[in-house]
mmCIF file of C-alpha atoms in Angstrom:
data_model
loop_
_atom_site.group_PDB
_atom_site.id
_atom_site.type_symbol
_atom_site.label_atom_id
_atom_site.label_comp_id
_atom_site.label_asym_id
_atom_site.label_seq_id
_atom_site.Cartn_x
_atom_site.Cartn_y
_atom_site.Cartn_z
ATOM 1 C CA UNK N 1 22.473 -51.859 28.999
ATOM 2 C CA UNK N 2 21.487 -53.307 26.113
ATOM 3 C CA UNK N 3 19.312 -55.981 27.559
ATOM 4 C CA UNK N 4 16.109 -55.100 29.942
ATOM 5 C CA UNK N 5 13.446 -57.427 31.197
ATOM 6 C CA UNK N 6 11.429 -57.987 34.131
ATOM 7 C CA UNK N 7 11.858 -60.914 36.841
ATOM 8 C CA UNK N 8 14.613 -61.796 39.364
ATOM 9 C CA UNK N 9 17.162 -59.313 40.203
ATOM 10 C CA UNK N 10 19.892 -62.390 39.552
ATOM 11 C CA UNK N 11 19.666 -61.879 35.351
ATOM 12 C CA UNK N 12 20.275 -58.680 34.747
ATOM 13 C CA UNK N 13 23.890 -58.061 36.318
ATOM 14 C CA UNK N 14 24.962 -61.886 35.600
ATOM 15 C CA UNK N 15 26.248 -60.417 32.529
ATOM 16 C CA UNK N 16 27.898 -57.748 33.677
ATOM 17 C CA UNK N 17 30.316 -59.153 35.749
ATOM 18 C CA UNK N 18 31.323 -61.740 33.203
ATOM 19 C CA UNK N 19 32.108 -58.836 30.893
ATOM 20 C CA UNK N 20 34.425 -57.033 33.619
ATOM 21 C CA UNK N 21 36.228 -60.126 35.019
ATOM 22 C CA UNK N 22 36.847 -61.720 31.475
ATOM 23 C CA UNK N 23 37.548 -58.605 29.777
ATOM 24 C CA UNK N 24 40.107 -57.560 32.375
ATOM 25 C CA UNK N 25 38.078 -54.419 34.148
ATOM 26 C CA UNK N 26 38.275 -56.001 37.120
ATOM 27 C CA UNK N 27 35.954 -56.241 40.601
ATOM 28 C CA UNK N 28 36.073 -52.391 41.407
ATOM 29 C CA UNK N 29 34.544 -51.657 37.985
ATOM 30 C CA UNK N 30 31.495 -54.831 38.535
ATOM 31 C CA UNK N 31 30.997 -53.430 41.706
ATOM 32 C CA UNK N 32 30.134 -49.620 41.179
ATOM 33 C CA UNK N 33 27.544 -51.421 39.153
ATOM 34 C CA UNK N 34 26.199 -53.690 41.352
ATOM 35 C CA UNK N 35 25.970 -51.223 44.149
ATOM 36 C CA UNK N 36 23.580 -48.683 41.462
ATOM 37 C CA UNK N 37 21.489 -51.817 40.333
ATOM 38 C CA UNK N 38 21.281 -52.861 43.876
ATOM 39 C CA UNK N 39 21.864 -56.245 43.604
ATOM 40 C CA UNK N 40 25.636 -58.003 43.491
ATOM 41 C CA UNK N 41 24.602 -61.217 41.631
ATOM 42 C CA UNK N 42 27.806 -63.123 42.775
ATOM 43 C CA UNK N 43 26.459 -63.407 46.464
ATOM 44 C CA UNK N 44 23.439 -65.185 44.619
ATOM 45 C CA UNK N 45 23.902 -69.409 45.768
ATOM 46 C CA UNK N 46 22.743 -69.606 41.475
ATOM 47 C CA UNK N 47 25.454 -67.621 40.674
ATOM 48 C CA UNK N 48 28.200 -69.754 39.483
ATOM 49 C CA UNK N 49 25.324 -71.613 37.227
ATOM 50 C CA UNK N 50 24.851 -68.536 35.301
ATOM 51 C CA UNK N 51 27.932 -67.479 35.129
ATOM 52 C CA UNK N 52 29.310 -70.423 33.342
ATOM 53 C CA UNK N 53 25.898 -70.455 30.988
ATOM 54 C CA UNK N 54 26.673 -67.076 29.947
ATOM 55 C CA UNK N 55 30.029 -67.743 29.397
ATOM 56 C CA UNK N 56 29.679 -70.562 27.036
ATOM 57 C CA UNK N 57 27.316 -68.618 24.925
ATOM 58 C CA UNK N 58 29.835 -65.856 24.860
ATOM 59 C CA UNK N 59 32.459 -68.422 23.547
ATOM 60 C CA UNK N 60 29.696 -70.479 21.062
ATOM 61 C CA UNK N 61 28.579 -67.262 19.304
ATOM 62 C CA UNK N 62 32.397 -66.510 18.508
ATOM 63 C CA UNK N 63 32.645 -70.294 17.527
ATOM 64 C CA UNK N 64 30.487 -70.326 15.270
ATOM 65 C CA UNK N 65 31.580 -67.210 12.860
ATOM 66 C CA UNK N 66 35.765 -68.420 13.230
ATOM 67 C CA UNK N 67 36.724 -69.517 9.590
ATOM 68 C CA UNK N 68 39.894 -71.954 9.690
ATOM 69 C CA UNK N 69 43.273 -70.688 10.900
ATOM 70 C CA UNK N 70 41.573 -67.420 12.146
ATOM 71 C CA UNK N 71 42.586 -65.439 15.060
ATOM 72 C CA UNK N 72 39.074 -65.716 16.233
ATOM 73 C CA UNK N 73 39.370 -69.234 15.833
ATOM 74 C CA UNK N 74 42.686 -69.582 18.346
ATOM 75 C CA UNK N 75 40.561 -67.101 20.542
ATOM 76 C CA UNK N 76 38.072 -69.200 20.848
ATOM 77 C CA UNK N 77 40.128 -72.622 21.610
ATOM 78 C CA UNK N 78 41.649 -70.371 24.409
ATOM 79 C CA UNK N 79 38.904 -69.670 26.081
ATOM 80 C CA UNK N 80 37.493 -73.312 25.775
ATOM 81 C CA UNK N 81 40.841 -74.548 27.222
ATOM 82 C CA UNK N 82 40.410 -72.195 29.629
ATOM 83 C CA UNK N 83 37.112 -73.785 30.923
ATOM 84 C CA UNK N 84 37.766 -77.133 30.696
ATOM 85 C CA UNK N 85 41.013 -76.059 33.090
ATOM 86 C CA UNK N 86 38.366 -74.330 35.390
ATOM 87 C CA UNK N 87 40.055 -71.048 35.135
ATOM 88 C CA UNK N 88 38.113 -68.191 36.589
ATOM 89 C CA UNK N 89 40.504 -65.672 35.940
ATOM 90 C CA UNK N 90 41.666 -66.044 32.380
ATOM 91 C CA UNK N 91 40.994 -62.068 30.880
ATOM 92 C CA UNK N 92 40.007 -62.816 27.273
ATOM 93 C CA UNK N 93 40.465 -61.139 24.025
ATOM 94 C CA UNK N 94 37.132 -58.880 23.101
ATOM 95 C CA UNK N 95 36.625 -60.802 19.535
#
């Protein structure tokens, strides 16, 4: 991991199964690591708050390096499309 810090158990795998449902490794993968950290953060009642906070930062910091016409750029208006549709599910390109 490359972020650590100390408080609830909810932040640190937040991120983590983001990463494997929008990057297409699926709920198998996310769970092998929830079951070693302990802690499956989507059984959290907070969860779907952090989820979609961490996955508008993922899109914003793309966002704001896309230069006109880019692929990063039509990457980025998928994804936003995406979560104005309320898709869940929609695997993402790793920018």
């Amino acid at each position: 991991m490359r972020d650590t810090g100390v408080g609830a158990p909810e932040r640190g795998p937040g991120p983590a199964w983001s990463l494997c449902r929008r990057f297409g490794y699926g709920r198998s993968h996310y769970q092998r690591f929830a079951d070693l950290y302990g802690f499956d953060v989507t059984a959290w009642s907070g969860y779907a708050v952090l989820r979609d906070l961490r996955e508008l930062r993922m899109i914003t910091t793309n966002a704001k390096r896309a230069t006109a016409g880019s692929p990063t750029l039509a990457e980025v208006r998928r994804r936003v499309e995406g979560l104005r549709r309320g898709d869940l599910e929609d695997v993402w390109n790793i920018l």
